[in-house]
Tab-separated table of C-alpha atoms (C1' of nucleotides) in Angstrom:
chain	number	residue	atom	x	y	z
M	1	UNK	CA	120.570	-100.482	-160.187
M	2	UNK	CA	118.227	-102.183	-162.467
M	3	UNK	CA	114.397	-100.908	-162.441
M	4	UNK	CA	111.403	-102.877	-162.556
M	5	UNK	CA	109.989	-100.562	-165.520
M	6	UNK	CA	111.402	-97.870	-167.400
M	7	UNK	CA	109.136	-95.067	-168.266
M	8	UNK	CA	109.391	-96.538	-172.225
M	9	UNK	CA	109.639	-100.386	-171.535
M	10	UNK	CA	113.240	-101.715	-173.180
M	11	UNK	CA	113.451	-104.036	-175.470
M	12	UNK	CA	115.789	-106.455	-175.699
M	13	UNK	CA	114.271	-108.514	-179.011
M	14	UNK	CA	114.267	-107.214	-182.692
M	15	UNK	CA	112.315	-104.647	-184.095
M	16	UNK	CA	111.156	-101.075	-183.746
M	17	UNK	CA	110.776	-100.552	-180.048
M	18	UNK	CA	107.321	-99.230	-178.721
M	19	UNK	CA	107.151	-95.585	-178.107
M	20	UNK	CA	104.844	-95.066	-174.813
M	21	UNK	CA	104.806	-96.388	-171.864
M	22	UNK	CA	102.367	-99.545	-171.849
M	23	UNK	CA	101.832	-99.014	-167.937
M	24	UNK	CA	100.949	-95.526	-167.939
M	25	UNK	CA	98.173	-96.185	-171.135
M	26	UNK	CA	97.205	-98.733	-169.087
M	27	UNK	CA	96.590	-96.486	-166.149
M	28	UNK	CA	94.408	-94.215	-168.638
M	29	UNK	CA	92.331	-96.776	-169.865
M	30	UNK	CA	91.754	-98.069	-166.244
M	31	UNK	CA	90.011	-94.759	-165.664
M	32	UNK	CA	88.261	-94.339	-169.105
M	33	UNK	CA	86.617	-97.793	-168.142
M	34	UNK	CA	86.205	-96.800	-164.207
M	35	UNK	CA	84.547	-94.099	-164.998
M	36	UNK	CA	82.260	-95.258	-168.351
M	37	UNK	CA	81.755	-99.164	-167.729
M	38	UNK	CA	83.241	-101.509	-170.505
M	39	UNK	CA	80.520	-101.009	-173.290
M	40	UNK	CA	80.318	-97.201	-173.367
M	41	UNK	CA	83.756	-96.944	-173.143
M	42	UNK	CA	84.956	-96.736	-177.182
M	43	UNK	CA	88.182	-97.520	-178.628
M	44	UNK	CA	88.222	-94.005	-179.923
M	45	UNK	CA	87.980	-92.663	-176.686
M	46	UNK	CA	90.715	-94.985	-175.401
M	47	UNK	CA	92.970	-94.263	-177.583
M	48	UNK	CA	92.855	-90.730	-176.759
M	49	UNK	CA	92.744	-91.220	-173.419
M	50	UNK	CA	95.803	-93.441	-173.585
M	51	UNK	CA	97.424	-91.086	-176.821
M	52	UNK	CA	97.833	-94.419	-178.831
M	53	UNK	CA	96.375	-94.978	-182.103
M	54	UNK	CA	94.601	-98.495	-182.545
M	55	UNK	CA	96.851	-100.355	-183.765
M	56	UNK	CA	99.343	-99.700	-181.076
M	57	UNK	CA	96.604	-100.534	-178.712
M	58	UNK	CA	95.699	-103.878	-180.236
M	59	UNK	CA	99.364	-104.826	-180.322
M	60	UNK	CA	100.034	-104.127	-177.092
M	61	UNK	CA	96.445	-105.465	-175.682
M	62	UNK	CA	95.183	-107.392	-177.630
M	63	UNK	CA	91.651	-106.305	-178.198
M	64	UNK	CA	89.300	-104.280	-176.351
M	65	UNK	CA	88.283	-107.126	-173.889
M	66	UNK	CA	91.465	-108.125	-173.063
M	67	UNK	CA	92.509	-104.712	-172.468
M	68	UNK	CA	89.502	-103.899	-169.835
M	69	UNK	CA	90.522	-107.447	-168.150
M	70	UNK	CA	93.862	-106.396	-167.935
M	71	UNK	CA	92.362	-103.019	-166.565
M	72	UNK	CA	90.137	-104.814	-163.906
M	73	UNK	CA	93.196	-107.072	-162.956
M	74	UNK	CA	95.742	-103.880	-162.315
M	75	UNK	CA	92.230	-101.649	-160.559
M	76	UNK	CA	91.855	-104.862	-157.991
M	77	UNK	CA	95.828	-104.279	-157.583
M	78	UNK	CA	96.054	-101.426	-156.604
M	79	UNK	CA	92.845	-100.130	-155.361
M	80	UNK	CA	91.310	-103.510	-153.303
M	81	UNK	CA	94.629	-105.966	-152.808
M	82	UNK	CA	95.183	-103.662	-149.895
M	83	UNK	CA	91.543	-103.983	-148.062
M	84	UNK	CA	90.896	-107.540	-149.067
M	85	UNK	CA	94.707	-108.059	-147.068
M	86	UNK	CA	93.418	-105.882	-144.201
M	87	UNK	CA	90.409	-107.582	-143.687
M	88	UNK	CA	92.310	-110.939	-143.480
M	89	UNK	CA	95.354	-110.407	-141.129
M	90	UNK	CA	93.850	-107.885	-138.820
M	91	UNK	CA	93.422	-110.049	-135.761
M	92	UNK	CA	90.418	-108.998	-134.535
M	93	UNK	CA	86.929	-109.540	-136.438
M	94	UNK	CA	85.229	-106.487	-135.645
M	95	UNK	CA	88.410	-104.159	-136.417
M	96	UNK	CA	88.804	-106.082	-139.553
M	97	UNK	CA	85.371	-105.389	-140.645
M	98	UNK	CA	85.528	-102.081	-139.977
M	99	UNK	CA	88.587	-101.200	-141.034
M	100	UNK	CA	87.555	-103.175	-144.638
M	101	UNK	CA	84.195	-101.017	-145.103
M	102	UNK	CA	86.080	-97.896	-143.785
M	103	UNK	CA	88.720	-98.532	-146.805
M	104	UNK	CA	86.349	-99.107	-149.214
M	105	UNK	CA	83.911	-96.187	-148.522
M	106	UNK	CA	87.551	-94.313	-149.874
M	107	UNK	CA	88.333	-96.169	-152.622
M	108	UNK	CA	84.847	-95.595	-153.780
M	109	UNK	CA	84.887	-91.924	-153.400
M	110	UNK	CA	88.226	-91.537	-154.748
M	111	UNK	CA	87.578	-90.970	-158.275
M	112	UNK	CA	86.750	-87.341	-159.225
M	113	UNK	CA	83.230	-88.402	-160.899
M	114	UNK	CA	81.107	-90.926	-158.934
M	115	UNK	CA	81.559	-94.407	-160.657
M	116	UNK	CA	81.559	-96.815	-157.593
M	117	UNK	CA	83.395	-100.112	-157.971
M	118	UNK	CA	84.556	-101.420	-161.819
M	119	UNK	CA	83.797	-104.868	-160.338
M	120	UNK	CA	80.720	-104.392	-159.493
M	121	UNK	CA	79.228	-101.723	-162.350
M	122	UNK	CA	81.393	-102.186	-164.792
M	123	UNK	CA	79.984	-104.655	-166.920
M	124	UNK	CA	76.505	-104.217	-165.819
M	125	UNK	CA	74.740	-103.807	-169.039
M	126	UNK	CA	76.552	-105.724	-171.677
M	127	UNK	CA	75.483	-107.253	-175.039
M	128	UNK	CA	75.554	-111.086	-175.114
M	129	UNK	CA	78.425	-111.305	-177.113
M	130	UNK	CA	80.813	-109.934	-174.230
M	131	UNK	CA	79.248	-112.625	-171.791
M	132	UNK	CA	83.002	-113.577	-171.099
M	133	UNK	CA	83.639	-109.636	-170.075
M	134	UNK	CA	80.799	-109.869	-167.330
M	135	UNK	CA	81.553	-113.696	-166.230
M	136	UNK	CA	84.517	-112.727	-165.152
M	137	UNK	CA	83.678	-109.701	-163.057
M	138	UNK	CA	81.010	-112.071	-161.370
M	139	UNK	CA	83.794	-114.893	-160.660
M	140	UNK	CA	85.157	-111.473	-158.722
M	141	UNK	CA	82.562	-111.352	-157.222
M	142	UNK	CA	82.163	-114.655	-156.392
M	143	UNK	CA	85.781	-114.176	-154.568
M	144	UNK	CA	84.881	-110.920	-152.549
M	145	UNK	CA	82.161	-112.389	-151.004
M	146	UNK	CA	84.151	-116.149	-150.269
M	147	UNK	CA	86.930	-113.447	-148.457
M	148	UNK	CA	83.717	-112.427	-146.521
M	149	UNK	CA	83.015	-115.782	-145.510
M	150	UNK	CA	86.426	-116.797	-144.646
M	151	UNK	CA	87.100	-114.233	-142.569
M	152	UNK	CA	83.570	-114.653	-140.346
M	153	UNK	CA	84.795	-118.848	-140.525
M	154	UNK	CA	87.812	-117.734	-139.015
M	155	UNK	CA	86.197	-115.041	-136.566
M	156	UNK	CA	83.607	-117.902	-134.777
M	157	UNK	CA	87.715	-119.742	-134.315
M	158	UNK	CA	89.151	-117.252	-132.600
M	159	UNK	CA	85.627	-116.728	-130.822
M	160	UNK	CA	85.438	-113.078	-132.007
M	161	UNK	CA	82.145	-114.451	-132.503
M	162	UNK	CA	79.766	-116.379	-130.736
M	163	UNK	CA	80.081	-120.147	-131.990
M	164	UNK	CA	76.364	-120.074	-133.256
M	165	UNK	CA	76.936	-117.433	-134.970
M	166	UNK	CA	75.019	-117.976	-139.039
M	167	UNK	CA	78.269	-117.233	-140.619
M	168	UNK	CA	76.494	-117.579	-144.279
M	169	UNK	CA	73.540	-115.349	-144.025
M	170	UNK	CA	76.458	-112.910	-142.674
M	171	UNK	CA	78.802	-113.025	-145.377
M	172	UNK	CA	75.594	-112.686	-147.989
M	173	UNK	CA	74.304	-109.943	-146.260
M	174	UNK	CA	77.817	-107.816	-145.865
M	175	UNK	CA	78.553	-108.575	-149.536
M	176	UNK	CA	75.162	-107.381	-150.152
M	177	UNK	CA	75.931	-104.096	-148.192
M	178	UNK	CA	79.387	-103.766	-149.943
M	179	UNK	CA	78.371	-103.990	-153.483
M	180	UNK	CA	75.498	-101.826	-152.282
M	181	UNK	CA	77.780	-99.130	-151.702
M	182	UNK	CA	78.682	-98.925	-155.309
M	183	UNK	CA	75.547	-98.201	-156.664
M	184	UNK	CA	74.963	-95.597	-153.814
M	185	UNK	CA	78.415	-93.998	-154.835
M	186	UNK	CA	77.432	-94.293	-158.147
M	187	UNK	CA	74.701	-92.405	-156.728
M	188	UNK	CA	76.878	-89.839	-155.497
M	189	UNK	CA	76.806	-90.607	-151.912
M	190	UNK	CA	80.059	-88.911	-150.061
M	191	UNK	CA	82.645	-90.793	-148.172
M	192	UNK	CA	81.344	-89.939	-145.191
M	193	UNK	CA	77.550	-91.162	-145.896
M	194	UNK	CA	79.308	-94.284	-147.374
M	195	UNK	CA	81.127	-94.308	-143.615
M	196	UNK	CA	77.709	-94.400	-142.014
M	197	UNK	CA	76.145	-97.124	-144.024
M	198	UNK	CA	79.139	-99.334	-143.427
M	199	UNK	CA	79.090	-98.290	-139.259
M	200	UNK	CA	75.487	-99.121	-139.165
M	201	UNK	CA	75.978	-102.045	-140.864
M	202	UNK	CA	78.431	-103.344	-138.637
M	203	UNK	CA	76.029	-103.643	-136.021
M	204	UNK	CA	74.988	-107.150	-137.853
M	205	UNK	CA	78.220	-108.922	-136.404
M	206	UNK	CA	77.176	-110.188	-132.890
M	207	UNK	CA	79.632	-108.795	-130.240
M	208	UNK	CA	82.258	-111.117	-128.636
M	209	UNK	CA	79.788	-113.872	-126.916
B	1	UNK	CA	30.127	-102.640	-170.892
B	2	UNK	CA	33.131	-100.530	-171.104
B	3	UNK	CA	36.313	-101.754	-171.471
B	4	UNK	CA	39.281	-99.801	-170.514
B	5	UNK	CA	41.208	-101.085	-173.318
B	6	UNK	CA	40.743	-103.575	-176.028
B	7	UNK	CA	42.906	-105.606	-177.774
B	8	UNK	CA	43.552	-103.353	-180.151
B	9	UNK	CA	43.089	-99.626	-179.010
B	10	UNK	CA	40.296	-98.200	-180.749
B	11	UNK	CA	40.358	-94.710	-182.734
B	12	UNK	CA	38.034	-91.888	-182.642
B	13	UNK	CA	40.793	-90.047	-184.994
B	14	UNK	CA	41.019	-90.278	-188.754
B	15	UNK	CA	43.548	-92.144	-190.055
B	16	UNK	CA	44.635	-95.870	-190.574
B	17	UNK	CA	44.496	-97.537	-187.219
B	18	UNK	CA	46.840	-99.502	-185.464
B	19	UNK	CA	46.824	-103.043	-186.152
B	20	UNK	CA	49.323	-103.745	-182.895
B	21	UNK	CA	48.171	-103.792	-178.998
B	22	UNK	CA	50.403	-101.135	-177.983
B	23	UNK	CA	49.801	-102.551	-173.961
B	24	UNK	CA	51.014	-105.784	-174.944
B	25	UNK	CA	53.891	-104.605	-177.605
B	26	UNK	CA	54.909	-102.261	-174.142
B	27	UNK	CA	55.104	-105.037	-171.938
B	28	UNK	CA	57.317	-107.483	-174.609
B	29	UNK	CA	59.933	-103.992	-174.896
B	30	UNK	CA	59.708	-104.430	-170.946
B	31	UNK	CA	60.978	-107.716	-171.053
B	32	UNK	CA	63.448	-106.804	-173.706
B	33	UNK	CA	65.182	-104.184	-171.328
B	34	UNK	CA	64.627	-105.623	-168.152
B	35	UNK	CA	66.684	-109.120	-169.295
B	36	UNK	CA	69.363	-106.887	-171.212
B	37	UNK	CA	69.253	-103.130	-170.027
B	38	UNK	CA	69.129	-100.139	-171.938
B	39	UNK	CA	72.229	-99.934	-174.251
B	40	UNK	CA	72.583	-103.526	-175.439
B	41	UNK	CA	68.665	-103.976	-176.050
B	42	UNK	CA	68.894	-103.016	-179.802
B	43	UNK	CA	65.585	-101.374	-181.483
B	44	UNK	CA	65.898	-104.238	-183.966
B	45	UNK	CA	65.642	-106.730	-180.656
B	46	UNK	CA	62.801	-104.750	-179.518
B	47	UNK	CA	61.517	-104.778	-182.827
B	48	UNK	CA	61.351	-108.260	-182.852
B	49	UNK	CA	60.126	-108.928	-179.454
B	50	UNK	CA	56.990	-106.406	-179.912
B	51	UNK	CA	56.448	-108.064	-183.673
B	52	UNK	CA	56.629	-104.256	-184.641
B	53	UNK	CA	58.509	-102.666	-187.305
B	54	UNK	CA	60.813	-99.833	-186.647
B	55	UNK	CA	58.055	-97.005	-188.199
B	56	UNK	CA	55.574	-98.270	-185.904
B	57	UNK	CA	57.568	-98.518	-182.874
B	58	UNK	CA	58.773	-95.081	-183.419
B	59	UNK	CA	54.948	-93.671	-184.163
B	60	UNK	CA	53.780	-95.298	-181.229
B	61	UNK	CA	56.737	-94.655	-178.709
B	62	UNK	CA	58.614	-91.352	-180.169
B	63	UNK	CA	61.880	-93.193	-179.511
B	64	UNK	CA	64.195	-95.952	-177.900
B	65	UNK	CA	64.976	-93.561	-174.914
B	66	UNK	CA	60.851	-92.800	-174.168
B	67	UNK	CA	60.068	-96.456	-174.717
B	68	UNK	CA	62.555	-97.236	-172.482
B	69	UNK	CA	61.098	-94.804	-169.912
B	70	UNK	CA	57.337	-95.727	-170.649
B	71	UNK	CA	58.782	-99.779	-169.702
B	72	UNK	CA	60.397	-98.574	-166.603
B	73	UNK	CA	57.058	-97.019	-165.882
B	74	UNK	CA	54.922	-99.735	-166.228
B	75	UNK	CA	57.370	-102.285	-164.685
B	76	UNK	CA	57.243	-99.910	-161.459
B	77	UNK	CA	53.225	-100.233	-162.000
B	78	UNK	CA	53.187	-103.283	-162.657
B	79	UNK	CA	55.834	-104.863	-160.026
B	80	UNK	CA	56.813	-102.558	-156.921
B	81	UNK	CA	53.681	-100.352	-156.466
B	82	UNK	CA	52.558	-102.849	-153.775
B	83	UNK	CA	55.209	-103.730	-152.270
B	84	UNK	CA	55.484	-100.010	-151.774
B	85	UNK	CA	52.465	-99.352	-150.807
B	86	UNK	CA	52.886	-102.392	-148.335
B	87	UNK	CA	55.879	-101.026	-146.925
B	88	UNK	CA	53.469	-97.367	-146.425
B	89	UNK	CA	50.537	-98.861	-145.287
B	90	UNK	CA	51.038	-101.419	-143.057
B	91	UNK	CA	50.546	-100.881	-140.038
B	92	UNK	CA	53.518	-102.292	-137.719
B	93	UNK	CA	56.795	-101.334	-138.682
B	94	UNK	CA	58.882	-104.395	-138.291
B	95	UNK	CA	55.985	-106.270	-140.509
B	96	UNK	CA	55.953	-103.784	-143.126
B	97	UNK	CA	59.853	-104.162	-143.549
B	98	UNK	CA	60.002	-107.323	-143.582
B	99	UNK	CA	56.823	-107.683	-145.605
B	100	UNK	CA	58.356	-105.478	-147.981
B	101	UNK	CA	61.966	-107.214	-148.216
B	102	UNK	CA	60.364	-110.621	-148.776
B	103	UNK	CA	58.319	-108.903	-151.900
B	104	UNK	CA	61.617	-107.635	-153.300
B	105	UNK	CA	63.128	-110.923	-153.158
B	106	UNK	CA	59.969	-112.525	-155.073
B	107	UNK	CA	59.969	-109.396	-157.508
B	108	UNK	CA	64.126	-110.148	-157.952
B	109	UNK	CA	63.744	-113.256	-159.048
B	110	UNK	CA	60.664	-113.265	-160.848
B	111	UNK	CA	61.885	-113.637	-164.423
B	112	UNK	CA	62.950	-116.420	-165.941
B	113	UNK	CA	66.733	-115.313	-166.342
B	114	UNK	CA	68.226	-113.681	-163.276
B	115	UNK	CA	68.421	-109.932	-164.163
B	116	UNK	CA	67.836	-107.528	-160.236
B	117	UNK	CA	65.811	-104.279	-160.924
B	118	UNK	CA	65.624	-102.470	-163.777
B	119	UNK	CA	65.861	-99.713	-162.091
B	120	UNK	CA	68.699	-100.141	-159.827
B	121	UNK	CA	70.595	-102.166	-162.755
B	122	UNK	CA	68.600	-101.185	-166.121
B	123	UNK	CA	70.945	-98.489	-167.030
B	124	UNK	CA	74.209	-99.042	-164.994
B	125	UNK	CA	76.243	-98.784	-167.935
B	126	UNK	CA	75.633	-95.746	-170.449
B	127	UNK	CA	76.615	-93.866	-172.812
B	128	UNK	CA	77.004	-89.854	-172.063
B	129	UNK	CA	74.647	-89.062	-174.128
B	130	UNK	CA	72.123	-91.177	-172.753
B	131	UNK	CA	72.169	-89.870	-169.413
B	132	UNK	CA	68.978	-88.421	-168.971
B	133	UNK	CA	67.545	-91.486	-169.348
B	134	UNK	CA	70.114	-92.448	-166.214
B	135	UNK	CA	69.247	-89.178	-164.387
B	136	UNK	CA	65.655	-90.615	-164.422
B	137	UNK	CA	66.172	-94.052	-162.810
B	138	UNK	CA	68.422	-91.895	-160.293
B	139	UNK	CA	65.381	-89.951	-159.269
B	140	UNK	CA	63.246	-93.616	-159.166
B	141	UNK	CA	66.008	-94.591	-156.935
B	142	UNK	CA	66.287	-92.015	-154.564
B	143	UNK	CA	62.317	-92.084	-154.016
B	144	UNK	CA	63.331	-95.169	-153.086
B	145	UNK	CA	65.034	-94.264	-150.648
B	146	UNK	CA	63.142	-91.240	-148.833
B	147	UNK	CA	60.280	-93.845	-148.640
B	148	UNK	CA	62.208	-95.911	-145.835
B	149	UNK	CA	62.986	-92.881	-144.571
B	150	UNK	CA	59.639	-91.675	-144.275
B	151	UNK	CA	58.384	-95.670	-143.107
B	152	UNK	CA	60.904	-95.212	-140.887
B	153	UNK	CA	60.343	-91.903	-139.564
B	154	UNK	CA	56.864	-93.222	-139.377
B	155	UNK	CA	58.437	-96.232	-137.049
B	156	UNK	CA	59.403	-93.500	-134.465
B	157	UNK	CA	56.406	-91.699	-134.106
B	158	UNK	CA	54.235	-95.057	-133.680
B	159	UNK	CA	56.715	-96.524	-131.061
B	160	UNK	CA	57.527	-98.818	-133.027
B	161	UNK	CA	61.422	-98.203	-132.878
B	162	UNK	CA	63.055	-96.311	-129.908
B	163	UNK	CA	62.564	-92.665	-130.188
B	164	UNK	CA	66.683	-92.474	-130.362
B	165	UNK	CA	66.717	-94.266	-133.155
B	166	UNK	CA	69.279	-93.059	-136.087
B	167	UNK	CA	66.583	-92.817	-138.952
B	168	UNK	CA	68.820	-91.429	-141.448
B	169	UNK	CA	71.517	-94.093	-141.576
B	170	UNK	CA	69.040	-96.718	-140.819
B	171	UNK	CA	67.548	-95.837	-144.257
B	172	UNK	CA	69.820	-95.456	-146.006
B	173	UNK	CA	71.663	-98.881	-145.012
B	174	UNK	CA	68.721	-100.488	-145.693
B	175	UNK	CA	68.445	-98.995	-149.391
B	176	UNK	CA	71.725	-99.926	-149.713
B	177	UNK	CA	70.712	-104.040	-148.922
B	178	UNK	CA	67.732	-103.455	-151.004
B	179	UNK	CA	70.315	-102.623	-154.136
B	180	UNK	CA	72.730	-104.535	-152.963
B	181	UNK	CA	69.963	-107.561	-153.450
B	182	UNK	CA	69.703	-106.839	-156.857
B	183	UNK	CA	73.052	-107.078	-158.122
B	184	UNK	CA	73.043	-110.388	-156.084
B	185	UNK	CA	70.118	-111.193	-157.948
B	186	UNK	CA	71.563	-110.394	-161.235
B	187	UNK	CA	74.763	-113.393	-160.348
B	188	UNK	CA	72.301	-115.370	-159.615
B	189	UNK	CA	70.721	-115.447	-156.298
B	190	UNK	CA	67.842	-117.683	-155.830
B	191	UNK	CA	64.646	-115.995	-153.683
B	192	UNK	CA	65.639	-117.885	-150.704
B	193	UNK	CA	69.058	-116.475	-150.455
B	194	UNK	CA	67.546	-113.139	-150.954
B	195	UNK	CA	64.976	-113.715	-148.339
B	196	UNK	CA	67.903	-114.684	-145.914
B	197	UNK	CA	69.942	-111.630	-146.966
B	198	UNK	CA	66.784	-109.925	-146.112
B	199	UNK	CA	65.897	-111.446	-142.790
B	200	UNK	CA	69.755	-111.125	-141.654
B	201	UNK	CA	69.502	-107.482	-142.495
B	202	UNK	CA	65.948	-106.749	-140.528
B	203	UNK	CA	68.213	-107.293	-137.538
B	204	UNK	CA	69.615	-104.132	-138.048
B	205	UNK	CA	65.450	-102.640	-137.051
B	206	UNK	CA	65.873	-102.180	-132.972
B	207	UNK	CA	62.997	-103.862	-131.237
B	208	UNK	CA	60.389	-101.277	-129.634
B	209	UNK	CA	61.919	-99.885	-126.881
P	1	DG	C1'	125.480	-103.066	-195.985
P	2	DA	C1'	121.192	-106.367	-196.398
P	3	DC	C1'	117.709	-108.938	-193.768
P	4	DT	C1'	114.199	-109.457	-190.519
P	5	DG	C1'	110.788	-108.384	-187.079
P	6	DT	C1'	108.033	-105.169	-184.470
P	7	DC	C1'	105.970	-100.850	-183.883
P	8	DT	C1'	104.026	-96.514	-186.039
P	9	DG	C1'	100.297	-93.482	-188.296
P	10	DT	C1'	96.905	-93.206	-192.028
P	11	DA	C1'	93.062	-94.575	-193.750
P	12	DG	C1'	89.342	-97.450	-194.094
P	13	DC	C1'	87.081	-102.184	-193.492
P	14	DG	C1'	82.322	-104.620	-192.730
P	15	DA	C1'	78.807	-104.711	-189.308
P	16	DA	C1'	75.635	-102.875	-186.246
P	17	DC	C1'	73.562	-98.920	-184.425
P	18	DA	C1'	69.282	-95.618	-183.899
P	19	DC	C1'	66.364	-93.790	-186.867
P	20	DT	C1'	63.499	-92.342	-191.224
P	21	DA	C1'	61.927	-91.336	-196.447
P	22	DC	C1'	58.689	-93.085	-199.035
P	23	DA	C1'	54.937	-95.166	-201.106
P	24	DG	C1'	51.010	-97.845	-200.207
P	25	DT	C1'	46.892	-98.867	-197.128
P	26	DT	C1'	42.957	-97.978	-194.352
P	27	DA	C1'	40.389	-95.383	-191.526
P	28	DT	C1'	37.399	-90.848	-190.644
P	29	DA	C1'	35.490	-86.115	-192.263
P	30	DG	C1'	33.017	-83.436	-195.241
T	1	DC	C1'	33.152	-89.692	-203.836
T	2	DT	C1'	37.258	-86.828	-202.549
T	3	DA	C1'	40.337	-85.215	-199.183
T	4	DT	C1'	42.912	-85.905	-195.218
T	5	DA	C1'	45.328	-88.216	-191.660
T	6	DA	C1'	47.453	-91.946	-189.331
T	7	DC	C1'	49.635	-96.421	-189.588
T	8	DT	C1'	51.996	-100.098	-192.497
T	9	DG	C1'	56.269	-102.556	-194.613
T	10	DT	C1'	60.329	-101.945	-197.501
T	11	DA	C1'	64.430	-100.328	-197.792
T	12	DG	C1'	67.226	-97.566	-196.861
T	13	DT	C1'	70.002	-93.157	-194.303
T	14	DG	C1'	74.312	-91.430	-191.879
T	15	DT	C1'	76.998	-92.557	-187.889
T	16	DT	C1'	79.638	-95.132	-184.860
T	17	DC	C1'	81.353	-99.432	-183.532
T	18	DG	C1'	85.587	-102.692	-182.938
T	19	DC	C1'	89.150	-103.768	-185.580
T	20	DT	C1'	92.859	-104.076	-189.392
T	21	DA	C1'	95.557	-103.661	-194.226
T	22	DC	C1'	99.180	-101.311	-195.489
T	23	DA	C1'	103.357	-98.865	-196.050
T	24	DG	C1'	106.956	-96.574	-193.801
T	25	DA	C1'	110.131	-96.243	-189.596
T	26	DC	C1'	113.325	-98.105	-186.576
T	27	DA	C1'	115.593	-101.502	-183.988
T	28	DG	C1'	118.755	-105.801	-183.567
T	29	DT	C1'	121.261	-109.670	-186.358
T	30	DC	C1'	124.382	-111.219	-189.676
DNA sequence: GACTGTCTGTAGCGAACACTACAGTTATAG
DNA sequence: CTATAACTGTAGTGTTCGCTACAGACAGTC
């Protein structure tokens, strides 16, 4: 019965074997990083967070950079991989939208403390020598709104839309309403006034022609 | 022939006067933190930018936090008070919004390098002991809001919208484009794609009844 | 057992941060 | 003129930052 991960990863090569569990610190920095953005996030504070001194952290992460990437890459796992999938196999257009927007009015409320999305905010003031940090958040950006896109593309095919339909100006203006949201959960809006932005939003997509 | 201020502010007080313009040393700090944000605009950056040294900046401005706040300030001034007061005072609803959208788009893209609004992006990222100067861009924000709530509100009583209409998430969708646009502008955006983001959204205003 | 390689905690590196002590300068007040 | 008060540049302050040198601990390899 072999297991994906042990609580304390095994090693199998030389040396003295690491004594926490990389994916749980992980999971701690994640939220150190959700919840302060990438810059005001410390090493110091990491490390606590993740009860690993520094130079366990830089072995196992690398640096600071690398570990928020890393951080980013496991938050899109297993917060958004699940939406972004909804809103692409659900059949129909208008259920797909809503059912995206419902989802992430929850994910962005789902933190104790209002931090919105780490995409979105969490690189949102950062010196110019983390430039790399915040390119690659945008190319994440970049993505969520091509998923937009695709998805109208493919709603004008299966005439869920009406075939004049300005598919661009409609995936600029949802992503525009989505990463919207963040600031206003930032903000402290609830789930439910997130609900209501997204619902009255939705009356953008044309109905079925 | 009074002038409100010249060049260099003149002194009725004792003391050595100040050899800077403190107007035009405030609006070179503005530029500082509206391209780079709060935290990673260093006083020695500002410094630099206002051609100030650090004794002077702090005798003029108390400290980074206040000069911060006096720059938000005068970049409120200075950029959104009319397109607020355009939003208030004209007449016809649907002409004020969109009036008012196509000046945020102009405003969003006004500098050189693509930054969105200081005060909906200025201080994303902070440090917890810098939050009062977040608290304040909060408050900037939500006056934000409760003025398309009250243009809106406005709307109803004019006939402008139908007297159903759901003011409350109408606003604040529409504060959520309005932010929305600026993190849009920050990756980039040009005006034009903000002015389509803008005109896609003004479909969301029902027609008068 | 000796050798080797990786992880561990301690302790501290140089750099950058916001901010200021201080002495000198230049104005007004009496 | 003297005294006082505000601003000036120089040259720092202490703190925090991301990161690491180092020595000891612990594993597999021979």
């Amino acid at each position: 019965m072999p297991r994906e991960k042990s609580a304390i990863t095994p090693h199998r090569s030389k040396g003295r074997p690491r004594t926490f569990d990389r994916a749980a610190a992980l999971n701690r920095a994640l939220d150190v990083f959700w919840r302060r953005g990438y810059e005001p996030a410390s090493v110091a504070e990491l490390c606590m967070a993740m009860e690993v001194n520094p130079p366990s952290l830089y072995a196992a992460f690398g640096n600071k950079a690398q570990l928020f990437m890393e951080a980013v890459h496991h938050y899109e796992k297993v917060y958004w991989d699940a939406a972004w999938q909804l809103l692409e196999e659900e059949p129909d257009l208008h259920r797909a939208m809503a059912g995206f927007f419902r989802e992430a009015a929850r994910i962005l409320t789902s933190q104790d403390a209002p931090c919105g999305c780490m995409v979105v905010l969490g690189a949102a003031n950062v010196s110019p020598d983390a430039q790399d940090v915040n390119d690659a958040l945008k190319a994440l950006r970049r993505e969520g709104k091509d998923c937009f896109r695709h998805r109208l593309r493919k709603g004008v095919e299966d005439a869920d839309l009406p075939s004049g339909t300005d598919v661009e100006s409609l995936a600029l203006t949802l992503n525009t309403v989505f990463e919207g949201m963040s600031v206003q959960a930032r903000d402290g809006a609830s789930q439910a006034e997130l609900e209501r932005i997204a619902r009255t939003a939705m009356a953008l997509l044309p109905a079925r022609s």
